[in-house]
CSV table of C-alpha atoms in Angstrom, one decimal:
chain,number,residue,atom,x,y,z
D,1,UNK,CA,64.4,58.4,-74.0
D,2,UNK,CA,61.0,56.5,-75.3
D,3,UNK,CA,61.8,53.2,-73.7
D,4,UNK,CA,62.8,54.4,-70.8
D,5,UNK,CA,58.7,57.0,-71.3
D,6,UNK,CA,57.3,53.9,-71.6
D,7,UNK,CA,58.3,51.8,-68.6
D,8,UNK,CA,57.6,55.0,-66.3
D,9,UNK,CA,53.8,54.8,-67.8
D,10,UNK,CA,53.7,51.3,-67.0
D,11,UNK,CA,54.8,51.0,-64.0
D,12,UNK,CA,52.6,53.8,-63.5
D,13,UNK,CA,50.0,52.8,-64.7
D,14,UNK,CA,51.0,49.6,-62.3
D,15,UNK,CA,50.5,51.2,-59.5
D,16,UNK,CA,47.4,52.7,-60.6
D,17,UNK,CA,45.5,49.4,-60.5
D,18,UNK,CA,47.2,48.5,-57.3
D,19,UNK,CA,46.2,51.5,-55.6
D,20,UNK,CA,42.5,50.5,-56.6
D,21,UNK,CA,42.3,47.0,-56.2
D,22,UNK,CA,43.3,48.2,-52.6
D,23,UNK,CA,40.8,51.2,-52.2
D,24,UNK,CA,37.9,47.9,-53.3
D,25,UNK,CA,40.1,45.4,-50.8
D,26,UNK,CA,39.8,47.7,-48.2
D,27,UNK,CA,36.0,49.3,-48.6
D,28,UNK,CA,34.0,49.1,-45.9
D,29,UNK,CA,31.1,46.4,-47.2
D,30,UNK,CA,27.8,46.5,-46.0
D,31,UNK,CA,26.8,44.1,-44.0
D,32,UNK,CA,23.7,41.0,-44.3
D,33,UNK,CA,21.6,41.4,-42.4
D,34,UNK,CA,17.7,40.9,-41.3
D,35,UNK,CA,15.8,44.1,-40.7
D,36,UNK,CA,12.3,44.8,-39.6
D,37,UNK,CA,9.9,47.4,-39.5
D,38,UNK,CA,8.2,48.1,-36.1
D,39,UNK,CA,4.6,47.9,-36.8
D,40,UNK,CA,1.3,47.1,-34.0
D,41,UNK,CA,0.6,43.6,-33.9
D,42,UNK,CA,-1.1,41.2,-30.9
D,43,UNK,CA,1.0,40.9,-27.7
D,44,UNK,CA,0.1,38.5,-25.3
D,45,UNK,CA,1.5,37.2,-21.7
D,46,UNK,CA,0.6,34.4,-21.1
D,47,UNK,CA,2.5,31.9,-18.7
D,48,UNK,CA,2.4,28.2,-20.3
D,49,UNK,CA,3.3,25.1,-18.2
D,50,UNK,CA,2.0,21.0,-17.9
D,51,UNK,CA,-1.1,20.9,-15.5
D,52,UNK,CA,-2.9,17.5,-14.3
D,53,UNK,CA,-6.5,16.7,-14.8
D,54,UNK,CA,-8.5,15.7,-11.0
D,55,UNK,CA,-11.7,14.8,-10.0
D,56,UNK,CA,-12.6,17.2,-7.5
D,57,UNK,CA,-14.4,15.4,-4.8
D,58,UNK,CA,-12.6,12.2,-4.7
D,59,UNK,CA,-14.1,9.8,-1.9
D,60,UNK,CA,-12.3,6.3,-0.6
D,61,UNK,CA,-14.3,3.9,0.6
D,62,UNK,CA,-13.1,2.1,4.0
D,63,UNK,CA,-13.1,-1.2,6.0
D,64,UNK,CA,-15.9,0.0,8.6
D,65,UNK,CA,-15.1,-3.4,10.8
D,66,UNK,CA,-12.3,-5.4,10.8
D,67,UNK,CA,-12.0,-8.6,8.8
D,68,UNK,CA,-12.2,-10.9,5.3
D,69,UNK,CA,-12.9,-9.0,2.6
D,70,UNK,CA,-14.7,-10.6,-0.2
D,71,UNK,CA,-12.7,-10.0,-3.5
D,72,UNK,CA,-14.0,-7.0,-5.7
D,73,UNK,CA,-15.2,-8.2,-8.8
D,74,UNK,CA,-16.1,-4.3,-10.0
D,75,UNK,CA,-13.3,-2.7,-12.7
D,76,UNK,CA,-12.2,0.5,-13.0
D,77,UNK,CA,-14.6,3.2,-14.8
D,78,UNK,CA,-17.6,1.0,-13.4
D,79,UNK,CA,-20.8,3.3,-13.1
D,80,UNK,CA,-22.5,3.5,-9.1
D,81,UNK,CA,-25.1,4.1,-7.9
D,82,UNK,CA,-25.5,6.1,-4.5
D,83,UNK,CA,-26.9,3.7,-1.4
D,84,UNK,CA,-27.7,1.2,-4.0
D,85,UNK,CA,-24.4,-0.5,-5.5
D,86,UNK,CA,-22.6,-2.8,-3.1
D,87,UNK,CA,-19.3,-1.9,-3.2
D,88,UNK,CA,-17.8,-4.6,-1.1
D,89,UNK,CA,-18.5,-7.4,1.0
D,90,UNK,CA,-17.1,-7.7,4.4
D,91,UNK,CA,-17.2,-11.0,5.9
D,92,UNK,CA,-16.0,-12.0,9.9
D,93,UNK,CA,-12.8,-12.7,10.1
D,94,UNK,CA,-10.8,-16.2,11.2
D,95,UNK,CA,-10.5,-18.1,14.2
D,96,UNK,CA,-6.7,-18.0,15.0
D,97,UNK,CA,-4.7,-21.3,15.2
D,98,UNK,CA,-3.8,-21.9,19.4
D,99,UNK,CA,-0.4,-23.0,20.2
D,100,UNK,CA,-0.2,-26.8,21.7
D,101,UNK,CA,-0.8,-25.0,25.2
D,102,UNK,CA,-3.6,-22.6,24.1
D,103,UNK,CA,-5.5,-26.1,23.1
D,104,UNK,CA,-4.8,-28.1,26.2
D,105,UNK,CA,-5.8,-25.4,28.6
D,106,UNK,CA,-8.9,-24.9,25.8
D,107,UNK,CA,-10.1,-29.1,25.9
D,108,UNK,CA,-9.5,-28.9,29.8
D,109,UNK,CA,-11.7,-25.6,29.6
D,110,UNK,CA,-14.6,-27.4,27.8
D,111,UNK,CA,-14.4,-30.4,30.2
D,112,UNK,CA,-15.0,-29.1,33.3
D,113,UNK,CA,-17.2,-27.0,31.7
D,114,UNK,CA,-19.2,-29.9,31.7
D,115,UNK,CA,-18.3,-31.5,35.2
D,116,UNK,CA,-20.6,-28.2,35.7
D,117,UNK,CA,-22.9,-28.6,33.8
D,118,UNK,CA,-23.8,-32.6,35.2
D,119,UNK,CA,-23.8,-31.8,38.2
D,120,UNK,CA,-25.9,-28.3,37.4
D,121,UNK,CA,-28.0,-31.1,36.2
D,122,UNK,CA,-28.0,-33.3,39.4
D,123,UNK,CA,-28.9,-30.2,41.2
D,124,UNK,CA,-32.0,-29.8,39.1
D,125,UNK,CA,-33.4,-33.4,39.7
D,126,UNK,CA,-32.3,-32.8,43.0
D,127,UNK,CA,-34.4,-29.1,43.4
D,128,UNK,CA,-37.5,-31.4,41.3
D,129,UNK,CA,-37.9,-34.0,44.0
D,130,UNK,CA,-38.1,-32.3,46.6
D,131,UNK,CA,-40.7,-29.7,45.2
D,132,UNK,CA,-42.4,-32.8,44.1
D,133,UNK,CA,-42.3,-33.9,48.1
D,134,UNK,CA,-42.8,-30.0,49.1
D,135,UNK,CA,-46.4,-30.7,47.0
D,136,UNK,CA,-46.8,-33.8,48.1
D,137,UNK,CA,-46.6,-32.7,52.0
D,138,UNK,CA,-49.4,-29.5,50.7
D,139,UNK,CA,-52.6,-31.3,49.0
D,140,UNK,CA,-52.2,-33.3,52.7
D,141,UNK,CA,-51.6,-30.2,55.1
D,142,UNK,CA,-54.7,-29.0,53.1
D,143,UNK,CA,-56.9,-32.2,53.6
D,144,UNK,CA,-55.7,-32.5,58.0
D,145,UNK,CA,-56.7,-29.0,57.9
D,146,UNK,CA,-59.6,-29.5,56.9
D,147,UNK,CA,-60.6,-32.4,58.9
D,148,UNK,CA,-58.6,-30.0,61.6
D,149,UNK,CA,-56.4,-32.7,62.1
D,150,UNK,CA,-53.3,-30.0,62.0
D,151,UNK,CA,-53.2,-25.9,63.0
D,152,UNK,CA,-53.0,-23.4,60.9
D,153,UNK,CA,-49.7,-23.1,61.8
D,154,UNK,CA,-48.4,-26.5,60.1
D,155,UNK,CA,-50.2,-25.9,57.5
D,156,UNK,CA,-48.7,-22.2,56.6
D,157,UNK,CA,-44.6,-24.1,57.2
D,158,UNK,CA,-46.2,-26.8,54.6
D,159,UNK,CA,-46.8,-23.9,52.5
D,160,UNK,CA,-44.2,-22.0,53.1
D,161,UNK,CA,-41.9,-24.9,51.9
D,162,UNK,CA,-43.4,-25.4,48.7
D,163,UNK,CA,-42.9,-22.6,47.5
D,164,UNK,CA,-38.5,-22.3,49.2
D,165,UNK,CA,-38.8,-26.2,47.3
D,166,UNK,CA,-40.2,-24.7,43.8
D,167,UNK,CA,-37.3,-21.8,44.1
D,168,UNK,CA,-34.9,-23.7,44.7
D,169,UNK,CA,-36.1,-25.7,41.6
D,170,UNK,CA,-36.0,-22.3,39.2
D,171,UNK,CA,-32.9,-21.7,40.8
D,172,UNK,CA,-31.7,-24.7,39.9
D,173,UNK,CA,-33.1,-24.4,36.2
D,174,UNK,CA,-31.0,-21.5,35.6
D,175,UNK,CA,-27.9,-22.3,37.6
D,176,UNK,CA,-28.2,-25.6,34.4
D,177,UNK,CA,-28.6,-23.1,31.6
D,178,UNK,CA,-25.7,-20.9,32.9
D,179,UNK,CA,-23.4,-23.8,32.8
D,180,UNK,CA,-24.8,-24.6,28.9
D,181,UNK,CA,-24.0,-21.5,27.7
D,182,UNK,CA,-20.5,-21.2,29.8
D,183,UNK,CA,-20.2,-25.3,27.9
D,184,UNK,CA,-20.8,-23.2,24.2
D,185,UNK,CA,-17.6,-20.2,25.1
D,186,UNK,CA,-15.2,-22.8,25.6
D,187,UNK,CA,-16.0,-25.3,23.1
D,188,UNK,CA,-16.6,-22.2,21.0
D,189,UNK,CA,-12.0,-21.1,21.6
D,190,UNK,CA,-11.7,-25.0,19.5
D,191,UNK,CA,-12.8,-23.8,16.8
D,192,UNK,CA,-9.9,-23.5,13.8
D,193,UNK,CA,-10.1,-21.1,10.7
D,194,UNK,CA,-10.8,-25.0,9.1
D,195,UNK,CA,-14.3,-24.9,10.5
D,196,UNK,CA,-15.4,-21.8,9.5
D,197,UNK,CA,-13.9,-21.6,5.8
D,198,UNK,CA,-16.7,-24.1,5.5
D,199,UNK,CA,-19.8,-21.9,5.9
D,200,UNK,CA,-17.7,-19.3,3.8
D,201,UNK,CA,-20.0,-17.4,1.3
D,202,UNK,CA,-23.5,-17.9,3.7
D,203,UNK,CA,-23.1,-16.4,6.3
D,204,UNK,CA,-24.5,-12.4,6.9
D,205,UNK,CA,-22.1,-9.9,5.3
D,206,UNK,CA,-20.5,-6.3,6.3
D,207,UNK,CA,-21.9,-4.6,3.0
D,208,UNK,CA,-20.1,-1.1,1.6
D,209,UNK,CA,-22.3,1.5,-0.5
D,210,UNK,CA,-22.0,3.8,-3.7
D,211,UNK,CA,-21.9,7.6,-1.3
D,212,UNK,CA,-21.8,8.8,-4.3
D,213,UNK,CA,-23.3,8.6,-7.9
D,214,UNK,CA,-20.4,8.5,-9.8
D,215,UNK,CA,-17.2,5.3,-11.6
D,216,UNK,CA,-15.1,4.0,-9.7
D,217,UNK,CA,-11.4,5.7,-9.7
D,218,UNK,CA,-9.0,3.7,-8.0
D,219,UNK,CA,-9.2,0.1,-7.1
D,220,UNK,CA,-7.4,-0.1,-3.7
D,221,UNK,CA,-7.6,-3.5,-2.4
D,222,UNK,CA,-9.5,-6.1,-5.2
D,223,UNK,CA,-7.8,-9.3,-4.3
D,224,UNK,CA,-10.5,-10.9,-0.8
D,225,UNK,CA,-8.8,-11.3,1.9
D,226,UNK,CA,-7.9,-9.3,5.7
D,227,UNK,CA,-8.5,-5.7,5.8
D,228,UNK,CA,-8.0,-4.0,9.5
D,229,UNK,CA,-11.0,-1.0,10.3
D,230,UNK,CA,-10.4,2.1,8.0
D,231,UNK,CA,-8.0,0.4,5.2
D,232,UNK,CA,-8.8,2.1,2.3
D,233,UNK,CA,-10.4,0.0,-0.2
D,234,UNK,CA,-12.2,2.3,-3.4
D,235,UNK,CA,-12.2,5.2,-4.8
D,236,UNK,CA,-15.3,7.3,-6.6
D,237,UNK,CA,-15.5,9.9,-8.0
D,238,UNK,CA,-17.5,11.9,-10.8
D,239,UNK,CA,-15.6,12.3,-13.9
D,240,UNK,CA,-17.9,15.7,-15.0
D,241,UNK,CA,-16.2,17.2,-11.7
D,242,UNK,CA,-13.1,17.8,-13.4
D,243,UNK,CA,-10.8,20.7,-12.7
D,244,UNK,CA,-7.3,21.8,-13.6
D,245,UNK,CA,-3.6,21.1,-11.5
D,246,UNK,CA,-1.7,23.3,-12.8
D,247,UNK,CA,1.4,23.5,-10.7
D,248,UNK,CA,3.7,27.1,-11.1
D,249,UNK,CA,6.2,28.5,-9.8
D,250,UNK,CA,5.2,30.5,-6.8
D,251,UNK,CA,6.8,33.6,-8.7
D,252,UNK,CA,4.8,33.2,-11.3
D,253,UNK,CA,2.1,32.1,-9.3
D,254,UNK,CA,1.4,35.4,-7.5
D,255,UNK,CA,1.0,37.1,-11.2
D,256,UNK,CA,-2.1,34.7,-11.6
D,257,UNK,CA,-5.3,35.6,-10.8
D,258,UNK,CA,-9.3,34.2,-10.2
D,259,UNK,CA,-10.4,34.2,-13.9
D,260,UNK,CA,-8.2,34.7,-16.0
D,261,UNK,CA,-7.8,32.9,-19.5
D,262,UNK,CA,-6.7,30.1,-19.8
D,263,UNK,CA,-6.1,27.7,-23.0
D,264,UNK,CA,-5.8,24.2,-23.2
D,265,UNK,CA,-3.2,22.8,-25.2
D,266,UNK,CA,-2.3,19.5,-26.5
D,267,UNK,CA,-5.4,17.8,-23.9
D,268,UNK,CA,-6.1,14.9,-27.2
D,269,UNK,CA,-9.3,16.1,-28.3
D,270,UNK,CA,-9.3,18.9,-31.9
D,271,UNK,CA,-8.5,22.4,-31.3
D,272,UNK,CA,-8.0,24.3,-27.8
D,273,UNK,CA,-10.2,23.8,-24.9
D,274,UNK,CA,-10.4,27.1,-22.7
D,275,UNK,CA,-10.5,27.4,-19.6
D,276,UNK,CA,-10.7,29.9,-16.5
D,277,UNK,CA,-9.2,30.8,-13.0
D,278,UNK,CA,-10.4,29.6,-10.3
D,279,UNK,CA,-8.2,29.4,-7.5
D,280,UNK,CA,-5.1,30.0,-6.1
D,281,UNK,CA,-3.6,27.7,-3.4
D,282,UNK,CA,-2.5,30.0,-0.8
D,283,UNK,CA,1.1,27.3,0.3
D,284,UNK,CA,3.1,26.2,-1.6
D,285,UNK,CA,5.3,22.8,-2.1
D,286,UNK,CA,8.9,21.6,-2.6
D,287,UNK,CA,9.4,19.8,-5.5
D,288,UNK,CA,12.5,19.1,-7.7
D,289,UNK,CA,12.9,19.2,-10.9
D,290,UNK,CA,14.2,16.6,-13.6
D,291,UNK,CA,17.4,18.5,-13.0
D,292,UNK,CA,17.1,18.1,-9.8
D,293,UNK,CA,16.9,21.1,-9.0
D,294,UNK,CA,14.5,22.4,-5.9
D,295,UNK,CA,11.3,24.6,-6.9
D,296,UNK,CA,9.1,26.4,-4.5
D,297,UNK,CA,5.2,25.4,-7.1
D,298,UNK,CA,2.2,25.7,-5.7
D,299,UNK,CA,-1.3,24.6,-7.1
D,300,UNK,CA,-3.5,26.3,-9.5
D,301,UNK,CA,-6.6,24.8,-9.4
D,302,UNK,CA,-8.4,26.2,-13.2
D,303,UNK,CA,-12.3,25.4,-14.5
D,304,UNK,CA,-12.7,23.7,-17.6
D,305,UNK,CA,-15.4,26.5,-19.6
D,306,UNK,CA,-15.6,23.9,-22.7
D,307,UNK,CA,-19.1,21.9,-23.0
D,308,UNK,CA,-18.7,18.2,-21.3
D,309,UNK,CA,-19.6,16.5,-24.6
D,310,UNK,CA,-16.3,17.9,-26.3
D,311,UNK,CA,-14.1,16.7,-23.3
D,312,UNK,CA,-15.7,14.1,-22.8
D,313,UNK,CA,-12.6,11.5,-22.6
D,314,UNK,CA,-10.6,13.4,-20.5
D,315,UNK,CA,-10.4,11.1,-17.2
D,316,UNK,CA,-8.7,11.2,-14.2
D,317,UNK,CA,-4.8,13.0,-13.7
D,318,UNK,CA,-5.2,13.3,-17.6
D,319,UNK,CA,-1.6,15.8,-18.0
D,320,UNK,CA,-1.9,18.1,-20.9
D,321,UNK,CA,-0.9,22.1,-21.7
D,322,UNK,CA,-1.6,24.4,-20.7
D,323,UNK,CA,-1.5,28.4,-21.9
D,324,UNK,CA,-2.3,30.2,-19.0
D,325,UNK,CA,-3.4,33.7,-20.4
D,326,UNK,CA,-2.4,37.2,-18.3
D,327,UNK,CA,-1.9,40.0,-20.1
D,328,UNK,CA,-3.7,40.7,-24.4
D,329,UNK,CA,-3.5,43.4,-26.2
D,330,UNK,CA,-4.4,43.9,-30.2
D,331,UNK,CA,-2.4,46.9,-31.2
D,332,UNK,CA,0.7,47.0,-29.6
D,333,UNK,CA,4.3,47.9,-30.8
D,334,UNK,CA,6.2,44.9,-30.7
D,335,UNK,CA,10.2,43.3,-31.4
D,336,UNK,CA,11.4,40.0,-31.3
D,337,UNK,CA,13.8,40.1,-28.3
D,338,UNK,CA,16.3,38.4,-30.6
D,339,UNK,CA,16.5,42.4,-31.6
D,340,UNK,CA,17.0,43.8,-27.5
D,341,UNK,CA,20.2,43.5,-26.2
D,342,UNK,CA,21.6,44.9,-22.7
D,343,UNK,CA,23.2,48.6,-22.2
D,344,UNK,CA,24.1,48.4,-18.7
D,345,UNK,CA,20.7,48.8,-16.6
D,346,UNK,CA,19.2,50.0,-19.8
D,347,UNK,CA,17.4,47.9,-23.3
D,348,UNK,CA,19.2,48.5,-26.3
D,349,UNK,CA,18.7,48.2,-30.2
D,350,UNK,CA,20.0,49.3,-33.7
D,351,UNK,CA,18.2,50.7,-35.4
D,352,UNK,CA,18.2,51.5,-38.9
D,353,UNK,CA,18.3,54.9,-41.2
D,354,UNK,CA,18.8,54.6,-44.7
D,355,UNK,CA,20.7,51.6,-44.4
D,356,UNK,CA,23.0,53.0,-41.9
D,357,UNK,CA,23.9,51.0,-37.8
D,358,UNK,CA,22.4,53.8,-35.4
D,359,UNK,CA,22.8,52.2,-32.1
D,360,UNK,CA,19.1,53.6,-29.9
D,361,UNK,CA,18.2,53.2,-26.1
D,362,UNK,CA,14.7,52.3,-26.0
D,363,UNK,CA,12.4,51.6,-22.8
D,364,UNK,CA,10.4,47.8,-23.0
D,365,UNK,CA,7.5,46.9,-21.7
D,366,UNK,CA,5.6,43.4,-21.0
D,367,UNK,CA,7.6,40.6,-22.6
D,368,UNK,CA,7.0,37.3,-23.6
D,369,UNK,CA,9.0,34.4,-24.4
D,370,UNK,CA,9.6,35.9,-28.1
D,371,UNK,CA,8.3,39.4,-28.8
D,372,UNK,CA,8.6,42.4,-25.9
D,373,UNK,CA,6.7,45.6,-26.2
D,374,UNK,CA,8.4,49.5,-27.0
D,375,UNK,CA,7.4,51.8,-24.8
D,376,UNK,CA,9.5,54.6,-26.2
D,377,UNK,CA,13.2,54.8,-27.6
D,378,UNK,CA,11.9,53.0,-31.4
D,379,UNK,CA,8.3,54.9,-33.4
D,380,UNK,CA,6.0,53.0,-35.7
D,381,UNK,CA,8.1,52.3,-38.7
D,382,UNK,CA,11.6,52.6,-38.4
D,383,UNK,CA,13.6,50.2,-39.2
D,384,UNK,CA,15.6,47.7,-36.6
D,385,UNK,CA,18.5,44.4,-36.7
D,386,UNK,CA,15.6,41.9,-36.4
D,387,UNK,CA,19.5,39.8,-35.0
D,388,UNK,CA,22.2,41.9,-33.8
D,389,UNK,CA,26.0,40.6,-33.9
D,390,UNK,CA,29.2,40.9,-34.0
D,391,UNK,CA,29.6,42.4,-36.5
D,392,UNK,CA,27.1,44.8,-36.2
D,393,UNK,CA,28.1,48.3,-34.0
D,394,UNK,CA,27.1,51.6,-34.9
D,395,UNK,CA,27.9,53.5,-37.9
D,396,UNK,CA,28.0,49.7,-39.7
D,397,UNK,CA,26.0,50.2,-43.4
D,398,UNK,CA,24.1,47.1,-44.0
D,399,UNK,CA,21.5,45.5,-45.9
D,400,UNK,CA,18.1,42.8,-45.7
D,401,UNK,CA,18.8,39.2,-48.0
D,402,UNK,CA,17.0,40.4,-50.9
D,403,UNK,CA,18.7,43.3,-51.7
D,404,UNK,CA,21.5,40.8,-52.5
D,405,UNK,CA,20.2,38.6,-54.0
D,406,UNK,CA,18.2,40.9,-56.6
D,407,UNK,CA,21.7,42.4,-57.0
């Protein structure tokens, strides 16, 4: 009896230990998770994007005439003065080379012009001889008229002949001058580029002056060579008149208004620069992103509000980061966006009451990349789960990591 009673007590003790062990193993344990407390914080809704600086007014100097551009000795960044600094000079263009047929025709034209000039010279000599004879005849008639040896009519005829031959001489001289000019014109057709290149640098040039005070931003054509009228040569602008262009998605651009505050980061200097939105352009454009996605973008223009001395190192087409502040508050109930999840069409959060999780439907206001504004559903001072996981469900007990470490 004693052995039998002892075995019964032994098995009973083993069964109790097994029940205790199973109870301990399958007992729900608190889930370790980060727990936050709803409080009022500063909250800002902004749009972050890359921007690029540009000079507000850029003047493109172009060639006013077709000619030979002298090499532009100025460099990018040089200071120019309005109506004083000569930016570029253009010389007359060299004549074109003649093909053998055109050259033969030009030489023939020169010979013909030379013969015409000799003919005109002979006509001038003939007219001079005629005038000399008419002058002698007029003097003779005048002497004879004194003695009444000739009539008045014969004297008038002599006068008329003198005037006629004098006019004929003037006509011959004018014709000779015209033939000389024609000879020079046809000779000009035989000018070759080699003859004009020897005169380069001594002839008068067309000087292109700076239209405004500023600096050279870009030299489009620096080396010497032939340029056509209207060819762009140099870009000039004033770096003090700098603005920032931000290419926003059209869905973000509609949220921006003129006058909103802008913070400029990563611009190369210490701290941040403050700026204001100047205008939003009323037309968008298509741009392909780095991922190959077509996006509709809109230019937003921003003016820097800091003194020029602080950002004087910024220049045209510099890249920087900007934050456009859409709304800002100092005492706003906020939670991290990581604490939120969707419950059908509503936002929900896991509230913590006395260590137990409770699913709570809440009303969310403004959202940014990190925080969300709580309008209702969770009161100030209440606790919530910051990072809900699959282990977090309604009715589960939770404890923060620091309590587990303390135990």
